[in-house]
Tab-separated table of C-alpha atoms and ligand atoms in Angstrom:
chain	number	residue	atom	x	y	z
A	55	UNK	CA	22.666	-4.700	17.237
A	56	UNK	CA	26.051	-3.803	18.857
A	57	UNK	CA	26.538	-6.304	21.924
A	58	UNK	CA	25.919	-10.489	20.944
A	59	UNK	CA	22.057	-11.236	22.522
A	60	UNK	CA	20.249	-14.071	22.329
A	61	UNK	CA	16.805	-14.712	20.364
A	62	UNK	CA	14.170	-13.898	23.162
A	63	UNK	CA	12.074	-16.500	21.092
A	64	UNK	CA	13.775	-19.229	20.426
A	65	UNK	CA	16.594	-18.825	23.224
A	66	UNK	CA	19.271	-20.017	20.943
A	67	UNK	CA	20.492	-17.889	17.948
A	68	UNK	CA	21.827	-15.015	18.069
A	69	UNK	CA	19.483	-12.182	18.107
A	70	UNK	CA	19.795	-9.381	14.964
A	71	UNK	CA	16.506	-7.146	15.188
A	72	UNK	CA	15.043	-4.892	18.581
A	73	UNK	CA	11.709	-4.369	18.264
A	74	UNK	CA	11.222	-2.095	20.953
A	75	UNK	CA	7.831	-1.546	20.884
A	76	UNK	CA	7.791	-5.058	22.192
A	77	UNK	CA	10.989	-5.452	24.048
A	78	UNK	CA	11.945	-8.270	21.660
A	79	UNK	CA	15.483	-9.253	20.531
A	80	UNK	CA	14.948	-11.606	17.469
A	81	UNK	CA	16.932	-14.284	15.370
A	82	UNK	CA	16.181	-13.547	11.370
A	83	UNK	CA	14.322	-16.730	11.804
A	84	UNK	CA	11.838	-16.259	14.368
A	85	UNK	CA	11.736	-12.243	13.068
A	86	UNK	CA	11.099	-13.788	9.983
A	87	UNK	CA	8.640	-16.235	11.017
A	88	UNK	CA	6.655	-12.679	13.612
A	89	UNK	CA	6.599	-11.497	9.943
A	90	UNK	CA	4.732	-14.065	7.813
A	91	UNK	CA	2.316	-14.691	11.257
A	92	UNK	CA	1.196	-11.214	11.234
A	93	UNK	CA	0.395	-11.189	7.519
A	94	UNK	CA	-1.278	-14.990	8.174
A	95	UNK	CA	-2.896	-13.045	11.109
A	96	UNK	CA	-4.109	-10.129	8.612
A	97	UNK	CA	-5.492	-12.968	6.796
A	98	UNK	CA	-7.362	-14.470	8.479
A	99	UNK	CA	-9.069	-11.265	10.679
A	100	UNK	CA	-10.511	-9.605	7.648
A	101	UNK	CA	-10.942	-12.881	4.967
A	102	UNK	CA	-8.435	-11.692	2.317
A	103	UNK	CA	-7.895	-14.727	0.455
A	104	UNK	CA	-9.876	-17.650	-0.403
A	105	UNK	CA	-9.237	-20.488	-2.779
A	106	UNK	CA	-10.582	-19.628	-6.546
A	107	UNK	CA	-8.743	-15.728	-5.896
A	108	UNK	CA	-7.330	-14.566	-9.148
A	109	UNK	CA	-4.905	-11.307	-7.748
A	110	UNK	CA	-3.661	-8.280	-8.754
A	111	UNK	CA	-0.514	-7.519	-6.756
A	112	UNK	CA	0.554	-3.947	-6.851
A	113	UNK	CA	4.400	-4.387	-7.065
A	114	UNK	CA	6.506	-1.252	-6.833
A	115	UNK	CA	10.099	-2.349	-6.364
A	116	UNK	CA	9.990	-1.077	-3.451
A	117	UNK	CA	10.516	-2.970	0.160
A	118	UNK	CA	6.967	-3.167	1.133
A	119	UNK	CA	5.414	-4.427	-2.230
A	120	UNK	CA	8.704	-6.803	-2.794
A	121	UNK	CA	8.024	-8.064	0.891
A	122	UNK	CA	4.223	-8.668	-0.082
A	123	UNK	CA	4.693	-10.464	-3.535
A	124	UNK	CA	7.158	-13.385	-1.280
A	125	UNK	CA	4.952	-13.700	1.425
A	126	UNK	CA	1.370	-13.737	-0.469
A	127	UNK	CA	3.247	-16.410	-2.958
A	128	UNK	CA	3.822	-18.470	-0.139
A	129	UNK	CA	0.239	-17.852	1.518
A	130	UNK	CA	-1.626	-18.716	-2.146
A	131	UNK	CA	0.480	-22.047	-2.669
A	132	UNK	CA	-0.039	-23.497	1.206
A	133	UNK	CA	-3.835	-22.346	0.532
A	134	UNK	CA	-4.207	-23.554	-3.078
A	135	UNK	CA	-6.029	-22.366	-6.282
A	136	UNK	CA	-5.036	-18.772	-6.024
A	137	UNK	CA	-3.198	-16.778	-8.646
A	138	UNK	CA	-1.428	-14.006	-8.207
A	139	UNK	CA	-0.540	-11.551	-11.086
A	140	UNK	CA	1.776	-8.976	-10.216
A	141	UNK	CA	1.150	-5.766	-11.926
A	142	UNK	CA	3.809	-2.366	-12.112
A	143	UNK	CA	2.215	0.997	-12.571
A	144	UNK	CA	5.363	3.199	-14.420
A	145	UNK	CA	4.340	6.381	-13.313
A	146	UNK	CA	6.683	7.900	-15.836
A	147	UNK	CA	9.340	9.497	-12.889
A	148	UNK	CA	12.613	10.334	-14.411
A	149	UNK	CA	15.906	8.987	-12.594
A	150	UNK	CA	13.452	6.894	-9.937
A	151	UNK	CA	10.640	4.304	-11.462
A	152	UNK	CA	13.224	2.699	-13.709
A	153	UNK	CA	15.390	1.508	-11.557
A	154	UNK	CA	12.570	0.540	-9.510
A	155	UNK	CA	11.426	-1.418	-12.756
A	156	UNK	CA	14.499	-3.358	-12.918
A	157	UNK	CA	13.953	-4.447	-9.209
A	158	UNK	CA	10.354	-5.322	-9.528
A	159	UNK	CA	11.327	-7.247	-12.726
A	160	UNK	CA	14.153	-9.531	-10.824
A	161	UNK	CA	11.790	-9.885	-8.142
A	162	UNK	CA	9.132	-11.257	-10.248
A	163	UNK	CA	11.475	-13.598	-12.308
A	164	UNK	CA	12.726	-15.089	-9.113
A	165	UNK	CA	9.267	-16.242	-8.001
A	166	UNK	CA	8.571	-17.605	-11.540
A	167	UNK	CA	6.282	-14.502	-12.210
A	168	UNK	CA	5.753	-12.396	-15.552
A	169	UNK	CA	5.588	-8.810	-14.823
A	170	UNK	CA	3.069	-6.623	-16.521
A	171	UNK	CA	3.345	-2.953	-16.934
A	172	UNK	CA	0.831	-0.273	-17.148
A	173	UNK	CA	2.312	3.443	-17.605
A	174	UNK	CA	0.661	7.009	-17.110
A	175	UNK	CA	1.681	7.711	-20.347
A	176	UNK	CA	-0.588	4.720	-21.824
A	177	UNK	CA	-3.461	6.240	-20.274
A	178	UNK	CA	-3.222	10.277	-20.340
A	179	UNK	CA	-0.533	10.356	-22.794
A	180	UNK	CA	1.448	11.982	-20.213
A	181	UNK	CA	4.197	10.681	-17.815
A	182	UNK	CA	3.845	11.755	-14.161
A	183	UNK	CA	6.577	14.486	-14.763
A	184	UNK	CA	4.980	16.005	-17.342
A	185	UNK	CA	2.018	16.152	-15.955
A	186	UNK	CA	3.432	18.283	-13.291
A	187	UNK	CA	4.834	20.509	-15.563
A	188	UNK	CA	1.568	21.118	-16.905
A	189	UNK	CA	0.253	21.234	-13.644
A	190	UNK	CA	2.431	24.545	-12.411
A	191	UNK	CA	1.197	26.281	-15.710
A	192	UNK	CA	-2.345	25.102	-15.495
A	193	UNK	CA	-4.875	27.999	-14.962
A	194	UNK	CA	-7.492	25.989	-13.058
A	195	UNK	CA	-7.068	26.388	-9.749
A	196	UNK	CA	-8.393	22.980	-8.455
A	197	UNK	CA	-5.444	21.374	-10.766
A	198	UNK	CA	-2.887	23.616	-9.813
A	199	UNK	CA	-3.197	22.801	-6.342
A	200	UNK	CA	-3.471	19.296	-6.644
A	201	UNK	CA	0.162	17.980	-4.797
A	202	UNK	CA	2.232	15.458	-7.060
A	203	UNK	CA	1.132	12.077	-4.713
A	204	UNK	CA	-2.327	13.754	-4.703
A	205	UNK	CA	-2.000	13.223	-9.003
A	206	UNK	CA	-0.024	10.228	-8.719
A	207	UNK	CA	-2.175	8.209	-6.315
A	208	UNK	CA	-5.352	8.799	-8.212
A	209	UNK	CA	-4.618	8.032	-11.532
A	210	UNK	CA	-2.081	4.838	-9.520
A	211	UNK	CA	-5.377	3.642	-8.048
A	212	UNK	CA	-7.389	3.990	-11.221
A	213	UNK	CA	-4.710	2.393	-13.128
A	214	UNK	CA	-4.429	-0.907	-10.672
A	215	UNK	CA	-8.383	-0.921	-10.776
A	216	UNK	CA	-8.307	-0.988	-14.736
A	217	UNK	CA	-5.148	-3.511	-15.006
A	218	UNK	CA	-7.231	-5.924	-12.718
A	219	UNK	CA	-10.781	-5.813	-14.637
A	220	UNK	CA	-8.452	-6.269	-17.561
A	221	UNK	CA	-6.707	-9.328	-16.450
A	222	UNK	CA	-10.008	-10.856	-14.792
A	223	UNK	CA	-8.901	-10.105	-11.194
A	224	UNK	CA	-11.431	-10.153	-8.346
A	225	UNK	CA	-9.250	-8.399	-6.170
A	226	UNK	CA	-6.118	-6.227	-5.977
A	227	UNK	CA	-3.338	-6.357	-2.946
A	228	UNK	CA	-1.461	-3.370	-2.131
A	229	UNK	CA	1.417	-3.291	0.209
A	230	UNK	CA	0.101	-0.689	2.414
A	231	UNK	CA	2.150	-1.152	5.595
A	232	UNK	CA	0.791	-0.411	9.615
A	233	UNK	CA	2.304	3.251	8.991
A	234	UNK	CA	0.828	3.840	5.599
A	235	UNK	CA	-2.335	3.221	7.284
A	236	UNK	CA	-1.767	5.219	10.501
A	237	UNK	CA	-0.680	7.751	8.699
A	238	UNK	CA	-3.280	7.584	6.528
A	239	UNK	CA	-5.828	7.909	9.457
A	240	UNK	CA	-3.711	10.629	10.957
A	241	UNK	CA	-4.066	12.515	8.029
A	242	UNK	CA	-7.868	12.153	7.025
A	243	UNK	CA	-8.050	13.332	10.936
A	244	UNK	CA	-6.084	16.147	10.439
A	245	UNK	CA	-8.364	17.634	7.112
A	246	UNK	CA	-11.501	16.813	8.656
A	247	UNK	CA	-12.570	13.958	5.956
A	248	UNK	CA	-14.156	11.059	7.403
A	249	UNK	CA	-15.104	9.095	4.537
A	250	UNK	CA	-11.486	9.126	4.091
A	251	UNK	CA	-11.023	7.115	7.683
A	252	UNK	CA	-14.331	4.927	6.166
A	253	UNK	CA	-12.689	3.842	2.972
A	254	UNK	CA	-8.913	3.389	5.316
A	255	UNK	CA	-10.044	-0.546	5.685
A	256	UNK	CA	-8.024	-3.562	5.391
A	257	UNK	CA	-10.351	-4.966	2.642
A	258	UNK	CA	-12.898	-2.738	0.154
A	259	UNK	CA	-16.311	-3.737	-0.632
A	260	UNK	CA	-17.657	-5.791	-3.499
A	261	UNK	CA	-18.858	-3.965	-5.736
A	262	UNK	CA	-21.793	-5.316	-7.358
A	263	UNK	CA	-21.372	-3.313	-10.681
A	264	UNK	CA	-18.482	-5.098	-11.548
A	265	UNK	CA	-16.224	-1.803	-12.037
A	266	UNK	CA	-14.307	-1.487	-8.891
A	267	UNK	CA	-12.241	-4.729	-8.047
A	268	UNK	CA	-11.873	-5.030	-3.916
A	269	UNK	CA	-7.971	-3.755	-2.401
A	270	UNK	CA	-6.970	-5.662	0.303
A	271	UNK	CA	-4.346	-4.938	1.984
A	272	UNK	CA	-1.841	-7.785	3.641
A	273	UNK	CA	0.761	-5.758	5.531
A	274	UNK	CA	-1.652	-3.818	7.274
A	275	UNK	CA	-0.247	-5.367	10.712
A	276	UNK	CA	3.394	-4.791	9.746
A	277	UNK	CA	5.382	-2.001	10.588
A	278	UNK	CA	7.027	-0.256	7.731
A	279	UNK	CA	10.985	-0.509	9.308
A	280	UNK	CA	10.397	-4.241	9.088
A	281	UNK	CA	9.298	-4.242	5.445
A	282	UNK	CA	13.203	-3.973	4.791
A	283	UNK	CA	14.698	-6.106	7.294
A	284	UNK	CA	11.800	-8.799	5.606
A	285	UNK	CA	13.740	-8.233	2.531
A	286	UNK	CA	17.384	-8.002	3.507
A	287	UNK	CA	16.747	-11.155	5.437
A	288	UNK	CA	15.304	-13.147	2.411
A	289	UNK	CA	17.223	-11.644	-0.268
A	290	UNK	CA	14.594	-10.035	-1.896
A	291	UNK	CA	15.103	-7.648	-4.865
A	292	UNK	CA	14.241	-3.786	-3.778
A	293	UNK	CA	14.788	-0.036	-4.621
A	294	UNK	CA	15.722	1.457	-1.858
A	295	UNK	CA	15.594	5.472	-3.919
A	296	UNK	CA	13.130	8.126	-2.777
A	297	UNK	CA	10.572	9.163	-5.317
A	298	UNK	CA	11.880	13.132	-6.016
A	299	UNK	CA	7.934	14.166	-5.246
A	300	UNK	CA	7.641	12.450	-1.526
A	301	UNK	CA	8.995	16.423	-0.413
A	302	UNK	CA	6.120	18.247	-1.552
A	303	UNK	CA	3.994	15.613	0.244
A	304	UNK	CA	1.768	16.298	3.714
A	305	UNK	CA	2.239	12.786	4.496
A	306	UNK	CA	5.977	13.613	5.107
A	307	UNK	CA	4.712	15.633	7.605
A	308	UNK	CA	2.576	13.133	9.423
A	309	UNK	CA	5.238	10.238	8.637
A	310	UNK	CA	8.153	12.622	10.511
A	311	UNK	CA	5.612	13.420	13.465
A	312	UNK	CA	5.098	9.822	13.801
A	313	UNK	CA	8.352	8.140	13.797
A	314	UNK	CA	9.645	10.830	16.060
A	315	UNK	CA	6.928	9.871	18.538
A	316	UNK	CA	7.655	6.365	18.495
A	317	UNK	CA	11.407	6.832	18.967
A	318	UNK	CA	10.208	8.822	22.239
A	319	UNK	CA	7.548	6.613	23.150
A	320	UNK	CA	7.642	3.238	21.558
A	321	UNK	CA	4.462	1.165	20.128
A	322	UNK	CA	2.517	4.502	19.742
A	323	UNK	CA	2.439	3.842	15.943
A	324	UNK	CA	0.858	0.618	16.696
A	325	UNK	CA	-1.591	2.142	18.842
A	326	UNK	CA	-2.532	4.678	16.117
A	327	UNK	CA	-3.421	1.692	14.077
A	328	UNK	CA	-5.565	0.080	16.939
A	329	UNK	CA	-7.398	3.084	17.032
A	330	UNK	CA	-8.407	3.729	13.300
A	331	UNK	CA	-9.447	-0.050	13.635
A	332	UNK	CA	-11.520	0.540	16.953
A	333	UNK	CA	-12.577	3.827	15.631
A	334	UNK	CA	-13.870	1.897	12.589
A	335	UNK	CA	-16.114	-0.754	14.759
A	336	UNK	CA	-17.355	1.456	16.741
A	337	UNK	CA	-18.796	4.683	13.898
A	338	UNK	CA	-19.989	2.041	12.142
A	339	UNK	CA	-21.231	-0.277	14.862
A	340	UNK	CA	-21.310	-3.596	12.595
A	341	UNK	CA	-19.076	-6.229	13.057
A	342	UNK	CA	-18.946	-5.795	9.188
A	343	UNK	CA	-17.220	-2.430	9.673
A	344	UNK	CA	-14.489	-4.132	11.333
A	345	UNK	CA	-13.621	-5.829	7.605
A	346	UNK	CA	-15.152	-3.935	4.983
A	347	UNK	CA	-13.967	-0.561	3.514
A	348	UNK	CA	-16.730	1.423	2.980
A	349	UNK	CA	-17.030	2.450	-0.998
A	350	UNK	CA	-18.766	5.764	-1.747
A	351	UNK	CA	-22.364	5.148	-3.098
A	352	UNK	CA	-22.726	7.080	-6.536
A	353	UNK	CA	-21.364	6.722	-9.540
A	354	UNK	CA	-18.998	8.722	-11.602
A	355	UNK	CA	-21.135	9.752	-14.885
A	356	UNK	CA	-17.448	9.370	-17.085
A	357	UNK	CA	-16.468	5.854	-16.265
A	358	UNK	CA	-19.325	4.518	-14.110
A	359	UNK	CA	-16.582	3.829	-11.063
A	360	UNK	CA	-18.003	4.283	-7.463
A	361	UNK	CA	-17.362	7.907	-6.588
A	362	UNK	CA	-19.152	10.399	-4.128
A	363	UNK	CA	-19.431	12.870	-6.298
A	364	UNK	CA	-20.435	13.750	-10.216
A	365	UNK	CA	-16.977	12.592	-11.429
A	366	UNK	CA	-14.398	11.150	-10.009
A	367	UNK	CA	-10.322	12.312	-9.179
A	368	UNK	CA	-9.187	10.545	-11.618
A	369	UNK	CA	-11.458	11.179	-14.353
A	370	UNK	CA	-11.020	15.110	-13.261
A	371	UNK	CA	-7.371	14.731	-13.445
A	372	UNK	CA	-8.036	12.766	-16.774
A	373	UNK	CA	-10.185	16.000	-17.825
A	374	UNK	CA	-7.147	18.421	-16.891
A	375	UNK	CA	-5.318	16.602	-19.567
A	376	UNK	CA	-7.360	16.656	-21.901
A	377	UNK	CA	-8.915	13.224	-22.153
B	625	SF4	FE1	3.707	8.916	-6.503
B	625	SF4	FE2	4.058	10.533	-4.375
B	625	SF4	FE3	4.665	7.944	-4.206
B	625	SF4	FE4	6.145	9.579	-5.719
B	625	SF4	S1	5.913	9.665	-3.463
B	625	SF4	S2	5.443	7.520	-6.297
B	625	SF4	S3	4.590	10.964	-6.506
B	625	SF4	S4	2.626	8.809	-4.520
């Protein structure tokens, strides 16, 4: 902020952060505070965690995951009997994950947490970047035009799901942030796919096969901007690097449109997200569609994970590579 204002909220300290959508000039304290209320908030509206939780956190070293692990450690110890076991997926991305690593690593040491790994490369054999190579000589056309994040997040997902049956989670948190989710729902709009928008939720079903461990999601009140300003405030260890693939992806697209829009008409971002959650109520018209993430109802016939058709992404991306 250029010119010295005071905290609306507390009246006293100096003020740091404009939230416009709000009209808000905030201390780091009482930001900080807004912050830990809306994931307290996110909480409590859609049951995340309950005492006897063993979780999988999805840590990145990025902002949003970083932000997560700090305020979910804080959440489990105030509730009691949770644990939370912060997991890294190494996608295998030259010049970016590493130093990523090294962040998530710090981060995890300073809140008295071992970090475990799982890599692409344990699973397919490949790293992410090879498997893109492979991907622009492949001959099957459904592979070739599979985009990098496309690759990534399926085999990511499936990854996180294995690492959590494997450590005896019974549920995995990923820092998807308010505009992950927006543009999420933006961009299921966009290609027509609304099981996409029914599987969007804050929190997934239970599965009662045992093979697909519930996602909830924490930050999904929390806009992404904040994520850092969370961080910088608390000292948190982040990457701050762009993965090299986020240009090929659509959601770039959607993510541009969307900040541009809020510049020009603040808050519209959070209406987006009001909307995918009223959207949600309403198609499914059960309060338990306000909560639940609908999973797909069949079965893939390779690993037995929910899936909506005969096999799943990631066992099809598995099958490009020759697992
Ligand atoms: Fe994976 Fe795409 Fe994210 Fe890079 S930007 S880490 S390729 S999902």
């Amino acid at each position: 902020m250029s010119s010295q204002v005071t905290c609306n909220c507390c009246q006293k300290r100096n003020a740091v952060i404009s939230l416009d959508y709000s009209g808000l000039d905030l201390c780091p304290q009482c930001f900080c505070e807004l912050f830990e209320r809306r994931v307290r908030k996110a909480n409590r509206d859609f049951a995340m965690l309950r005492r006897g939780d063993r979780i999988v956190v999805g840590v990145s070293g990025g902002k949003d995951s970083a932000a997560m692990l700090h305020v979910l450690d804080k959440l489990a110890k105030k509730i009691g009997n949770i644990t939370l076991v912060p997991v890294l997926v190494d996608e295998g991305i030259k010049g970016y994950r590493e130093k990523a690593k090294k962040k998530a690593e710090a981060l995890c040491k300073a809140h008295g947490y071992a970090l475990t790994v799982y890599s692409f490369s344990d699973l397919s054999n490949h790293s992410l970047d090879q498997i893109i190579k492979l991907r622009e000589k492949s001959q099957d056309p459904q592979f070739r035009t599979m985009g990098a994040c496309a690759i990534c997040g399926t085999l990511r997902k499936y990854l996180l799901n294995k690492a959590a049956l494997k450590l005896k989670a019974n549920k995995v948190a990923i820092g998807h942030n308010a505009d992950d989710i927006g543009q999420t729902f933006l961009m299921n709009v966009l290609r027509a796919d609304p099981d996409g928008v029914s599987r969007l939720g804050p929190v997934s079903e239970n599965d009662e096969d045992g093979l697909t461990v519930p996602r909830i999601k924490p930050l999904i009140y929390v806009p992404e901007r904040e994520c850092a300003y969370y961080c910088e405030l608390k000292g948190l260890s982040y990457h701050l690097g762009e993965c090299p693939y986020a240009v090929e992806a659509f959601r770039g697209i959607v993510k541009d449109f969307l900040n541009d829009s809020e510049k020009k008409y603040p808050g519209i971002k959070f209406n987006v997200l009001k909307s995918y959650l009223n959207l949600r109520t309403q198609l499914e018209g059960s309060s338990s569609a306000k909560s639940n993430a609908k999973q797909p109802s069949g079965k893939c016939e390779k690993c037995g994970g929910k899936c909506a058709k005969k096999v799943c992404r990631a066992c099809q991306v598995l099958e490009f590579l020759g697992k």
